[in-house]
């Protein structure tokens, strides 16, 4: 009986997407006590089956569909959890983080409105995955008391080329928590996404009605920084309106304009090309 193979096969074949259902309930992760026992009894077999699991999930990722994006993301999340807990290999952890970030990107764009359950859409899954990985990466608070965990996580993230907003968010959060310098483009991307989140729905209207042009321009600086000047310029057109009716029409139109901006794709392009 190969307990290591059985353990990782359960991660690959389970396809249990219930961990994402019912709103934002906690995500259940692999049994770490069981994994520890298997690793202690058969460390070589444990390592071999871990890498076999990575190869298996890489093949699954190639089959594009909404359901596959959900299933493969669940597998990647569990493998990341196992790697971070047992500090298996920082290089493979980096690879897993990149792969999951790409799946999250698909879930927040291509499958954003894909309905998996009564209260579960792709955008919800993407959010839960992003937050859960952050929790895994900062489980031990990354302070001096857990220097080994701290160095391991930092080493893994440092190997990652930051090419999408998900990776930028993880790196920004972890490095800031560790008191480390974060490169400018990562900070700029995170600030632009943060600004956009506050502008969707009625946020743009509130911004324009409560600030002078000069103050609004300063608040829109994150868009200029990530080469989205046209977005800022469109918003600032509000201050050219002369009458109340013009302003009312503008506020209706600009809200729609902002809500339809493919912000993730645009900021990803900035990260790739910077």
XYZ file of N, CA and C in Angstrom:
822
model
N 0.838 -1.197 0.000
C 0.000 0.000 0.000
C 0.877 1.252 0.000
N 0.632 2.151 -0.948
C 1.409 3.379 -1.057
C 0.573 4.529 -0.502
N 0.762 4.838 0.774
C -0.052 5.865 1.418
C 0.217 7.254 0.845
N 1.455 7.486 0.409
C 1.790 8.787 -0.184
C 1.022 8.983 -1.496
N 0.999 7.930 -2.320
C 0.270 8.012 -3.583
C -1.230 8.200 -3.332
N -1.749 7.477 -2.368
C -3.175 7.600 -2.049
C -3.512 9.018 -1.586
N -2.622 9.590 -0.805
C -2.857 10.932 -0.281
C -2.913 11.962 -1.404
N -1.919 11.929 -2.296
C -1.887 12.916 -3.372
C -2.912 12.615 -4.461
N -3.223 11.340 -4.662
C -4.305 10.998 -5.596
C -5.630 11.586 -5.125
N -5.830 11.600 -3.804
C -7.076 12.162 -3.278
C -7.151 13.659 -3.548
N -5.998 14.325 -3.553
C -5.962 15.757 -3.851
C -6.249 16.005 -5.326
N -5.682 15.163 -6.192
C -5.858 15.328 -7.638
C -7.246 14.919 -8.104
N -7.757 13.836 -7.577
C -8.997 13.245 -8.109
C -10.259 13.647 -7.371
N -10.106 14.301 -6.256
C -11.277 14.591 -5.427
C -12.291 15.482 -6.147
N -11.788 16.528 -6.826
C -12.673 17.465 -7.518
C -13.811 17.936 -6.619
N -13.490 18.124 -5.362
C -14.501 18.577 -4.408
C -14.528 20.096 -4.405
N -15.478 20.663 -5.136
C -15.570 22.112 -5.223
C -16.440 22.691 -4.116
N -16.876 21.846 -3.177
C -17.707 22.349 -2.087
C -16.939 23.337 -1.210
N -15.603 23.295 -1.297
C -14.816 24.230 -0.509
C -15.058 25.666 -0.931
N -15.680 25.880 -2.094
C -15.948 27.234 -2.566
C -17.410 27.649 -2.390
N -18.242 26.763 -1.918
C -19.670 27.056 -1.919
C -20.131 27.784 -0.666
N -21.394 28.167 -0.692
C -22.027 28.852 0.439
C -21.321 30.149 0.796
N -21.305 31.045 -0.156
C -20.747 32.368 0.108
C -19.266 32.324 0.372
N -18.872 32.808 1.546
C -17.452 32.921 1.855
C -17.061 32.087 3.069
N -17.622 30.898 3.166
C -17.277 30.038 4.300
C -15.808 29.608 4.210
N -15.193 29.233 5.338
C -13.783 28.830 5.327
C -13.525 27.665 4.371
N -12.381 27.702 3.719
C -12.010 26.642 2.788
C -11.331 25.514 3.560
N -11.802 24.302 3.355
C -11.190 23.144 4.008
C -9.952 22.714 3.230
N -8.897 22.408 3.967
C -7.634 22.069 3.341
C -7.231 20.637 3.701
N -6.172 20.104 3.060
C -5.746 18.719 3.340
C -5.422 18.503 4.814
N -5.563 17.262 5.247
C -5.271 16.877 6.626
C -3.752 16.884 6.834
N -3.270 17.916 7.516
C -1.825 18.067 7.687
C -1.234 17.019 8.616
N -1.995 16.582 9.590
C -1.496 15.538 10.507
C -1.259 14.240 9.742
N -2.196 13.914 8.869
C -2.049 12.707 8.048
C -0.851 12.848 7.117
N -0.713 14.033 6.501
C 0.409 14.273 5.592
C 1.739 14.176 6.336
N 1.776 14.700 7.549
C 3.009 14.662 8.339
C 3.404 13.234 8.672
N 2.421 12.427 9.003
C 2.679 11.028 9.332
C 3.238 10.287 8.117
N 2.643 10.542 6.955
C 3.104 9.899 5.719
C 4.524 10.337 5.393
N 4.788 11.629 5.533
C 6.127 12.143 5.238
C 7.169 11.561 6.192
N 6.811 11.457 7.454
C 7.748 10.900 8.438
C 8.081 9.435 8.141
N 7.076 8.677 7.708
C 7.259 7.247 7.460
C 7.904 6.948 6.111
N 7.625 7.801 5.116
C 8.151 7.545 3.762
C 8.465 8.864 3.072
N 9.522 9.563 3.515
C 9.838 10.901 2.967
C 10.113 10.905 1.463
N 10.813 9.885 0.959
C 11.116 9.840 -0.473
C 9.848 9.632 -1.297
N 8.978 8.744 -0.842
C 7.722 8.488 -1.547
C 6.832 9.725 -1.507
N 6.836 10.420 -0.385
C 6.034 11.641 -0.232
C 6.469 12.687 -1.253
N 7.778 12.867 -1.367
C 8.330 13.847 -2.301
C 8.030 13.449 -3.747
N 8.203 12.178 -4.057
C 7.939 11.703 -5.411
C 6.481 11.937 -5.809
N 5.566 11.609 -4.925
C 4.139 11.755 -5.250
C 3.715 13.225 -5.295
N 4.405 14.064 -4.558
C 4.137 15.507 -4.628
C 4.443 16.019 -6.029
N 5.614 15.651 -6.556
C 5.980 16.104 -7.904
C 5.091 15.453 -8.973
N 4.684 14.222 -8.752
C 3.742 13.573 -9.678
C 2.409 14.322 -9.705
N 2.007 14.808 -8.546
C 0.755 15.564 -8.455
C 0.855 16.868 -9.241
N 2.007 17.521 -9.179
C 2.205 18.759 -9.950
C 2.100 18.470 -11.442
N 2.731 17.385 -11.882
C 2.653 17.008 -13.302
C 1.210 16.729 -13.713
N 0.468 16.068 -12.845
C -0.929 15.733 -13.144
C -1.796 16.981 -13.268
N -1.614 17.929 -12.357
C -2.448 19.134 -12.409
C -2.077 20.006 -13.609
N -0.821 19.989 -14.023
C -0.417 20.748 -15.207
C -1.149 20.256 -16.450
N -1.408 18.952 -16.518
C -2.146 18.392 -17.657
C -3.623 18.801 -17.597
N -4.146 18.893 -16.389
C -5.547 19.279 -16.215
C -5.765 20.730 -16.610
N -4.825 21.590 -16.284
C -4.950 23.017 -16.572
C -5.110 23.272 -18.063
N -4.539 22.404 -18.889
C -4.631 22.604 -20.336
C -6.026 22.474 -20.907
N -6.961 21.885 -20.164
C -8.333 21.701 -20.653
C -9.190 22.878 -20.212
N -9.301 23.869 -21.093
C -9.977 25.106 -20.720
C -11.488 24.959 -20.655
N -12.036 25.286 -19.500
C -13.490 25.372 -19.308
C -13.710 25.971 -17.936
N -14.922 26.473 -17.706
C -15.214 27.061 -16.416
C -15.085 26.065 -15.287
N -15.593 24.868 -15.494
C -15.528 23.833 -14.459
C -14.094 23.416 -14.205
N -13.315 23.273 -15.273
C -11.921 22.884 -15.126
C -11.126 23.937 -14.360
N -11.415 25.205 -14.611
C -10.717 26.281 -13.897
C -10.966 26.174 -12.406
N -12.174 25.803 -12.044
C -12.515 25.640 -10.629
C -11.793 24.434 -10.027
N -11.871 23.303 -10.709
C -11.262 22.071 -10.196
C -9.740 22.186 -10.080
N -9.112 22.703 -11.131
C -7.649 22.815 -11.116
C -7.186 23.820 -10.069
N -7.983 24.863 -9.849
C -7.625 25.842 -8.821
C -7.657 25.216 -7.432
N -8.649 24.367 -7.197
C -8.746 23.678 -5.899
C -7.517 22.796 -5.669
N -7.081 22.103 -6.710
C -5.906 21.229 -6.601
C -4.650 22.058 -6.337
N -4.471 23.125 -7.116
C -3.295 23.979 -6.947
C -3.245 24.575 -5.541
N -4.390 25.003 -5.050
C -4.442 25.579 -3.708
C -3.974 24.575 -2.666
N -4.428 23.340 -2.786
C -4.058 22.313 -1.803
C -2.567 21.964 -1.884
N -2.036 21.939 -3.105
C -0.601 21.666 -3.261
C 0.243 22.810 -2.708
N -0.218 24.043 -2.890
C 0.476 25.207 -2.322
C 0.481 25.110 -0.794
N -0.643 24.721 -0.253
C -0.766 24.577 1.197
C 0.215 23.530 1.728
N 0.287 22.391 1.053
C 1.208 21.322 1.453
C 2.654 21.791 1.339
N 2.988 22.452 0.232
C 4.359 22.909 0.020
C 4.767 23.920 1.088
N 3.916 24.914 1.324
C 4.257 25.959 2.286
C 4.391 25.393 3.695
N 3.558 24.415 4.020
C 3.588 23.840 5.366
C 4.850 23.000 5.587
N 5.233 22.219 4.566
C 6.362 21.310 4.725
C 7.656 21.832 4.095
N 7.575 23.027 3.499
C 8.756 23.669 2.896
C 9.480 22.692 1.968
N 8.741 22.164 1.028
C 9.274 21.123 0.142
C 10.328 21.670 -0.806
N 9.990 22.762 -1.490
C 10.876 23.262 -2.538
C 10.355 24.635 -2.954
N 11.111 25.680 -2.693
C 10.633 27.041 -2.965
C 10.426 27.290 -4.460
N 11.218 26.612 -5.299
C 11.059 26.798 -6.741
C 9.714 26.254 -7.210
N 9.339 25.072 -6.734
C 8.053 24.509 -7.154
C 6.898 25.284 -6.530
N 7.105 25.856 -5.340
C 6.071 26.707 -4.753
C 5.847 27.934 -5.631
N 6.923 28.511 -6.127
C 6.804 29.661 -7.020
C 6.023 29.289 -8.284
N 6.320 28.116 -8.829
C 5.628 27.650 -10.036
C 4.132 27.459 -9.759
N 3.813 26.890 -8.609
C 2.412 26.676 -8.246
C 1.679 27.999 -8.062
N 2.342 28.964 -7.455
C 1.729 30.281 -7.249
C 1.450 30.970 -8.584
N 2.381 30.847 -9.513
C 2.176 31.425 -10.846
C 0.990 30.763 -11.529
N 0.955 29.427 -11.476
C -0.138 28.681 -12.118
C -1.489 29.060 -11.517
N -1.558 29.159 -10.193
C -2.830 29.500 -9.567
C -3.209 30.948 -9.870
N -2.241 31.837 -9.912
C -2.552 33.235 -10.234
C -3.175 33.342 -11.620
N -2.701 32.523 -12.544
C -3.276 32.528 -13.898
C -4.703 31.983 -13.901
N -4.965 30.984 -13.077
C -6.322 30.452 -12.965
C -7.254 31.481 -12.314
N -6.756 32.171 -11.313
C -7.543 33.221 -10.671
C -7.857 34.328 -11.671
N -6.876 34.649 -12.496
C -7.081 35.669 -13.529
C -8.214 35.263 -14.466
N -8.240 33.989 -14.848
C -9.315 33.486 -15.718
C -10.668 33.542 -14.995
N -10.672 33.184 -13.739
C -11.919 33.171 -12.969
C -12.463 34.580 -12.740
N -11.577 35.560 -12.714
C -12.024 36.939 -12.486
C -12.288 37.689 -13.778
N -11.991 37.076 -14.918
C -12.246 37.733 -16.213
C -13.118 36.845 -17.098
N -12.522 35.831 -17.706
C -13.254 34.957 -18.630
C -14.465 34.304 -17.970
N -14.291 33.826 -16.748
C -15.370 33.106 -16.048
C -15.960 33.922 -14.895
N -15.810 35.224 -14.970
C -16.279 36.101 -13.897
C -17.760 35.877 -13.572
N -18.567 35.731 -14.608
C -20.014 35.572 -14.403
C -20.477 34.124 -14.570
N -19.518 33.209 -14.627
C -19.868 31.789 -14.727
C -20.456 31.351 -13.387
N -21.650 30.784 -13.404
C -22.330 30.405 -12.168
C -22.072 28.930 -11.871
N -21.420 28.670 -10.747
C -21.085 27.312 -10.356
C -22.107 26.721 -9.394
N -22.766 27.585 -8.666
C -23.739 27.161 -7.671
C -24.692 28.333 -7.466
N -25.678 28.148 -6.622
C -26.691 29.189 -6.446
C -26.094 30.532 -6.052
N -25.076 30.504 -5.194
C -24.460 31.744 -4.734
C -22.977 31.811 -5.084
N -22.570 31.116 -6.118
C -21.147 31.021 -6.424
C -20.862 31.358 -7.887
N -20.123 32.444 -8.086
C -19.694 32.855 -9.413
C -18.171 32.813 -9.480
N -17.659 32.884 -10.701
C -16.212 32.865 -10.886
C -15.512 33.951 -10.110
N -16.105 35.144 -10.062
C -15.485 36.253 -9.345
C -15.367 35.962 -7.845
N -16.356 35.247 -7.293
C -16.317 34.887 -5.872
C -15.199 33.886 -5.598
N -15.090 32.900 -6.488
C -14.020 31.902 -6.348
C -12.660 32.594 -6.403
N -12.490 33.507 -7.364
C -11.220 34.222 -7.517
C -10.861 34.979 -6.243
N -11.846 35.620 -5.654
C -11.617 36.375 -4.413
C -11.207 35.439 -3.277
N -11.930 34.343 -3.117
C -11.636 33.409 -2.028
C -10.250 32.803 -2.177
N -9.888 32.448 -3.397
C -8.566 31.875 -3.642
C -7.462 32.876 -3.310
N -7.641 34.114 -3.748
C -6.639 35.153 -3.514
C -6.398 35.357 -2.030
N -7.481 35.441 -1.263
C -7.376 35.660 0.183
C -6.786 34.440 0.881
N -7.193 33.238 0.443
C -6.699 32.024 1.086
C -5.200 31.851 0.892
N -4.708 32.148 -0.300
C -3.262 32.036 -0.538
C -2.512 33.037 0.333
N -3.043 34.243 0.445
C -2.413 35.233 1.322
C -2.339 34.690 2.750
N -3.415 34.061 3.211
C -3.422 33.480 4.561
C -2.353 32.404 4.706
N -2.208 31.575 3.666
C -1.192 30.516 3.701
C 0.213 31.111 3.759
N 0.453 32.118 2.940
C 1.781 32.720 2.869
C 2.156 33.484 4.128
N 1.168 33.933 4.890
C 1.455 34.718 6.096
C 1.008 33.991 7.361
N 0.863 32.681 7.274
C 0.347 31.898 8.391
C 1.126 32.123 9.676
N 2.420 32.205 9.581
C 3.254 32.346 10.780
C 3.671 33.802 11.019
N 2.935 34.720 10.421
C 3.164 36.158 10.595
C 4.501 36.647 10.042
N 5.301 35.719 9.551
C 6.573 36.055 8.904
C 7.449 36.956 9.773
N 7.442 36.738 11.080
C 8.267 37.545 11.971
C 9.525 36.782 12.377
N 10.309 37.398 13.235
C 11.608 36.814 13.617
C 11.472 35.463 14.296
N 10.338 35.233 14.948
C 10.142 33.963 15.645
C 10.015 32.792 14.676
N 9.662 33.112 13.455
C 9.491 32.063 12.443
C 10.381 32.378 11.233
N 11.659 32.593 11.508
C 12.589 33.038 10.467
C 12.698 32.041 9.317
N 12.609 30.744 9.616
C 12.717 29.741 8.563
C 11.534 29.856 7.604
N 10.331 29.964 8.132
C 9.143 30.134 7.297
C 9.228 31.437 6.515
N 9.670 32.482 7.183
C 9.795 33.794 6.556
C 10.734 33.739 5.349
N 11.921 33.192 5.548
C 12.902 33.131 4.469
C 12.432 32.232 3.333
N 11.737 31.165 3.674
C 11.259 30.234 2.653
C 10.222 30.915 1.752
N 9.257 31.582 2.353
C 8.214 32.252 1.588
C 8.795 33.394 0.759
N 9.676 34.172 1.351
C 10.305 35.283 0.626
C 11.109 34.764 -0.557
N 11.828 33.658 -0.343
C 12.617 33.066 -1.421
C 11.721 32.629 -2.582
N 10.589 32.016 -2.260
C 9.661 31.562 -3.303
C 9.111 32.740 -4.088
N 8.634 33.759 -3.394
C 8.029 34.909 -4.071
C 9.067 35.687 -4.874
N 10.293 35.732 -4.372
C 11.354 36.469 -5.065
C 11.698 35.843 -6.417
N 11.370 34.581 -6.605
C 11.652 33.904 -7.873
C 10.582 34.166 -8.937
N 9.500 34.828 -8.543
C 8.357 34.988 -9.434
C 8.423 36.298 -10.215
N 8.375 36.237 -11.552
C 8.216 37.476 -12.325
C 6.776 37.961 -12.154
N 6.600 39.199 -11.711
C 5.261 39.707 -11.418
C 4.605 40.180 -12.710
N 3.728 39.335 -13.242
C 3.112 39.616 -14.541
C 1.595 39.728 -14.479
N 1.010 39.655 -13.279
C -0.428 39.875 -13.171
C -0.763 40.461 -11.801
N -1.958 40.971 -11.680
C -2.355 41.695 -10.471
C -2.445 40.788 -9.249
N -2.727 39.515 -9.469
C -2.814 38.578 -8.342
C -1.444 38.411 -7.691
N -0.444 38.156 -8.512
C 0.922 38.017 -7.996
C 1.397 39.320 -7.358
N 1.031 40.435 -7.971
C 1.422 41.744 -7.423
C 0.834 41.921 -6.025
N -0.424 41.545 -5.860
C -1.074 41.673 -4.559
C -0.427 40.801 -3.501
N -0.115 39.557 -3.857
C 0.530 38.649 -2.899
C 1.903 39.176 -2.491
N 2.687 39.587 -3.486
C 4.038 40.060 -3.175
C 3.977 41.335 -2.342
N 3.124 42.249 -2.721
C 3.013 43.518 -2.005
C 2.648 43.267 -0.540
N 1.658 42.409 -0.312
C 1.195 42.136 1.050
C 2.262 41.463 1.892
N 2.896 40.417 1.335
C 3.898 39.665 2.087
C 5.138 40.511 2.364
N 5.637 41.199 1.344
C 6.848 41.989 1.530
C 6.611 43.163 2.474
N 5.452 43.787 2.388
C 5.138 44.889 3.305
C 5.069 44.376 4.739
N 4.471 43.216 4.898
C 4.354 42.634 6.239
C 5.725 42.296 6.809
N 6.660 41.961 5.933
C 8.020 41.627 6.371
C 8.912 42.865 6.474
N 8.384 44.025 6.098
C 9.179 45.246 6.142
C 10.203 45.322 5.037
N 9.938 44.637 3.923
C 10.872 44.615 2.802
C 10.453 45.593 1.707
N 11.422 46.015 0.920
C 11.145 46.920 -0.194
C 10.359 46.199 -1.284
N 9.352 46.876 -1.821
C 8.562 46.338 -2.932
C 8.834 47.193 -4.156
N 9.152 46.559 -5.284
C 9.480 47.345 -6.459
C 8.316 48.230 -6.880
N 8.664 49.314 -7.508
C 7.700 50.381 -7.792
C 6.511 49.903 -8.607
N 6.759 49.092 -9.637
C 5.653 48.704 -10.517
C 4.622 47.857 -9.774
N 5.066 47.081 -8.805
C 4.135 46.267 -8.013
C 3.253 47.169 -7.170
N 3.855 48.139 -6.500
C 3.092 49.087 -5.687
C 2.118 49.873 -6.550
N 2.573 50.296 -7.723
C 1.711 51.062 -8.625
C 0.504 50.239 -9.064
N 0.738 48.972 -9.388
C -0.358 48.102 -9.829
C -1.368 47.896 -8.709
N -0.877 47.658 -7.512
C -1.775 47.437 -6.370
C -2.599 48.694 -6.084
N -1.978 49.846 -6.132
C -2.697 51.106 -5.880
C -3.753 51.367 -6.962
N -3.432 51.026 -8.205
C -4.395 51.232 -9.295
C -5.610 50.326 -9.114
N -5.377 49.079 -8.733
C -6.491 48.151 -8.504
C -7.325 48.594 -7.304
N -6.651 49.080 -6.277
C -7.346 49.562 -5.081
C -8.226 50.759 -5.424
N -7.683 51.670 -6.218
C -8.450 52.843 -6.651
C -9.660 52.420 -7.460
N -9.441 51.510 -8.400
C -10.557 51.074 -9.246
C -11.679 50.452 -8.417
N -11.313 49.632 -7.452
C -12.319 48.996 -6.588
C -13.185 50.033 -5.880
N -12.603 51.205 -5.602
C -13.350 52.252 -4.906
C -14.149 53.143 -5.861
N -13.897 52.992 -7.157
C -14.605 53.827 -8.129
C -15.808 53.138 -8.768
N -15.816 51.808 -8.755
C -16.933 51.101 -9.398
C -18.235 51.404 -8.667
N -19.330 51.138 -9.359
C -20.663 51.479 -8.861
C -20.760 52.998 -8.701
N -20.998 53.502 -7.513
C -21.209 54.941 -7.328
C -19.952 55.675 -6.860
N -18.838 54.977 -6.806
C -17.614 55.590 -6.312
C -17.133 56.770 -7.133
N -17.261 56.677 -8.458
C -16.814 57.766 -9.324
C -17.656 59.007 -9.093
N -18.957 58.809 -8.966
C -19.874 59.931 -8.710
C -19.510 60.620 -7.395
N -19.255 59.839 -6.364
C -18.893 60.409 -5.061
C -17.584 61.185 -5.152
N -16.623 60.636 -5.892
C -15.332 61.296 -6.051
C -15.496 62.668 -6.699
N -16.258 62.729 -7.771
C -16.403 63.969 -8.533
C -17.230 65.020 -7.795
N -18.230 64.587 -7.089
C -19.114 65.543 -6.412
C -18.518 66.098 -5.118
N -17.529 65.403 -4.573
C -16.988 65.795 -3.270
C -15.589 66.389 -3.316
N -15.058 66.604 -4.544
C -13.693 67.118 -4.648
C -13.570 68.142 -5.772
N -12.591 69.013 -5.618
C -12.260 69.932 -6.697
C -11.507 69.160 -7.783
N -11.332 69.772 -8.933
C -10.605 69.118 -10.022
C -9.181 68.773 -9.585
N -8.551 69.677 -8.858
C -7.168 69.470 -8.434
C -7.060 68.265 -7.492
N -7.989 68.156 -6.553
C -7.972 67.040 -5.613
C -8.284 65.716 -6.317
N -9.237 65.775 -7.245
C -9.587 64.560 -7.993
C -8.399 64.079 -8.817
N -7.702 65.001 -9.440
C -6.541 64.641 -10.257
C -5.477 63.942 -9.412
N -5.272 64.438 -8.198
C -4.302 63.800 -7.301
C -4.753 62.392 -6.918
N -6.046 62.241 -6.659
C -6.573 60.932 -6.274
C -6.495 59.935 -7.427
N -6.483 60.434 -8.655
C -6.431 59.566 -9.841
C -5.001 59.243 -10.268
N -4.021 59.716 -9.519
C -2.616 59.495 -9.889
C -2.279 58.019 -10.139
N -2.813 57.048 -9.352
C -2.484 55.644 -9.631
C -2.798 55.214 -11.062
N -3.813 55.801 -11.701
C -4.115 55.463 -13.090
C -3.043 56.013 -14.028
N -2.581 57.220 -13.760
C -1.503 57.779 -14.574
C -0.254 56.905 -14.458
N 0.018 56.409 -13.242
C 1.236 55.622 -12.996
C 1.267 54.315 -13.771
N 0.082 53.730 -14.035
C 0.048 52.445 -14.755
C -0.362 52.638 -16.220
N -0.105 53.836 -16.721
C -0.341 54.159 -18.143
C -1.824 54.122 -18.529
N -2.696 54.470 -17.599
C -4.129 54.546 -17.892
C -4.603 55.999 -17.818
N -3.836 56.867 -18.473
C -4.159 58.293 -18.451
C -5.523 58.561 -19.074
N -5.879 57.779 -20.108
C -7.157 58.019 -20.780
C -8.328 57.813 -19.820
N -8.178 56.893 -18.871
C -9.237 56.666 -17.886
C -9.377 57.897 -16.998
N -8.249 58.395 -16.507
C -8.275 59.585 -15.655
C -8.798 60.793 -16.420
N -8.346 60.954 -17.666
C -8.789 62.100 -18.471
C -10.296 62.076 -18.707
N -10.835 60.891 -18.942
C -12.280 60.779 -19.150
C -13.056 61.184 -17.898
N -12.566 60.775 -16.755
C -13.229 61.122 -15.491
C -13.150 62.623 -15.240
N -12.001 63.222 -15.533
C -11.796 64.648 -15.279
C -12.597 65.544 -16.215
N -13.149 64.986 -17.281
C -13.995 65.760 -18.195
C -15.222 66.317 -17.478
N -15.548 65.762 -16.337
C -16.694 66.239 -15.558
C -16.600 67.734 -15.278
N -15.381 68.202 -15.070
C -15.193 69.593 -14.660
C -15.328 70.578 -15.817
N -15.565 70.063 -17.013
C -15.833 70.939 -18.160
C -17.339 71.140 -18.360
N -18.133 70.369 -17.635
C -19.593 70.506 -17.762
C -20.041 71.863 -17.211
N -20.934 72.522 -17.939
C -21.364 73.871 -17.571
C -22.686 73.902 -16.811
N -23.607 73.008 -17.154
C -24.937 73.063 -16.559
C -25.207 71.834 -15.693
N -26.261 71.940 -14.889
C -26.643 70.816 -14.037
C -27.044 69.597 -14.839
N -27.740 69.810 -15.953
C -28.154 68.685 -16.800
C -26.955 67.988 -17.427
N -25.967 68.772 -17.847
C -24.736 68.197 -18.415
C -24.039 67.315 -17.380
N -23.946 67.832 -16.167
C -23.280 67.086 -15.100
C -24.040 65.797 -14.777
N -25.365 65.879 -14.777
C -26.176 64.699 -14.482
C -25.975 63.622 -15.538
N -26.002 64.024 -16.803
C -25.788 63.052 -17.894
C -24.382 62.469 -17.825
N -23.413 63.340 -17.542
C -22.024 62.894 -17.474
C -21.855 61.847 -16.385
N -22.408 62.102 -15.202
C -22.252 61.181 -14.082
C -22.850 59.812 -14.389
N -23.954 59.798 -15.133
C -24.557 58.521 -15.540
C -23.653 57.789 -16.516
N -23.117 58.534 -17.482
C -22.268 57.930 -18.526
C -20.926 57.469 -17.959
N -20.332 58.278 -17.078
C -18.998 57.936 -16.575
C -19.059 56.726 -15.655
N -20.169 56.564 -14.938
C -20.318 55.388 -14.079
C -20.317 54.115 -14.921
N -21.023 54.155 -16.036
C -21.048 53.009 -16.948
C -19.669 52.774 -17.553
N -19.002 53.856 -17.946
C -17.666 53.766 -18.532
C -16.697 53.083 -17.579
N -16.682 53.527 -16.319
C -15.757 52.971 -15.327
C -16.065 51.508 -15.056
N -17.344 51.177 -14.919
C -17.723 49.794 -14.616
C -17.340 48.828 -15.727
N -17.191 49.329 -16.945
C -16.876 48.463 -18.088
C -15.390 48.423 -18.432
N -14.563 49.131 -17.666
C -13.116 49.120 -17.926
C -12.547 47.735 -17.593
N -11.833 47.098 -18.527
C -11.203 45.794 -18.239
C -9.933 46.002 -17.419
N -10.109 46.439 -16.185
C -8.985 46.912 -15.375
C -7.923 45.840 -15.148
N -8.354 44.607 -14.912
C -7.374 43.537 -14.666
C -6.479 43.327 -15.875
N -7.094 43.266 -17.044
C -6.319 43.068 -18.283
C -5.362 44.236 -18.515
N -5.825 45.449 -18.283
C -5.001 46.631 -18.533
C -3.824 46.709 -17.575
N -4.067 46.433 -16.304
C -2.966 46.490 -15.334
C -2.004 45.318 -15.537
N -2.556 44.165 -15.936
C -1.677 43.036 -16.280
C -0.729 43.416 -17.413
N -1.254 44.103 -18.415
C -0.416 44.555 -19.543
C 0.684 45.492 -19.055
N 0.340 46.358 -18.141
C 1.338 47.267 -17.564
C 2.445 46.469 -16.869
N 2.065 45.475 -16.082
C 3.056 44.671 -15.362
C 3.953 43.898 -16.325
N 3.356 43.349 -17.372
C 4.126 42.568 -18.348
C 5.116 43.433 -19.091
N 4.708 44.647 -19.426
C 5.528 45.515 -20.285
C 6.436 46.462 -19.524
N 6.330 46.485 -18.204
C 7.166 47.412 -17.425
C 8.556 46.830 -17.198
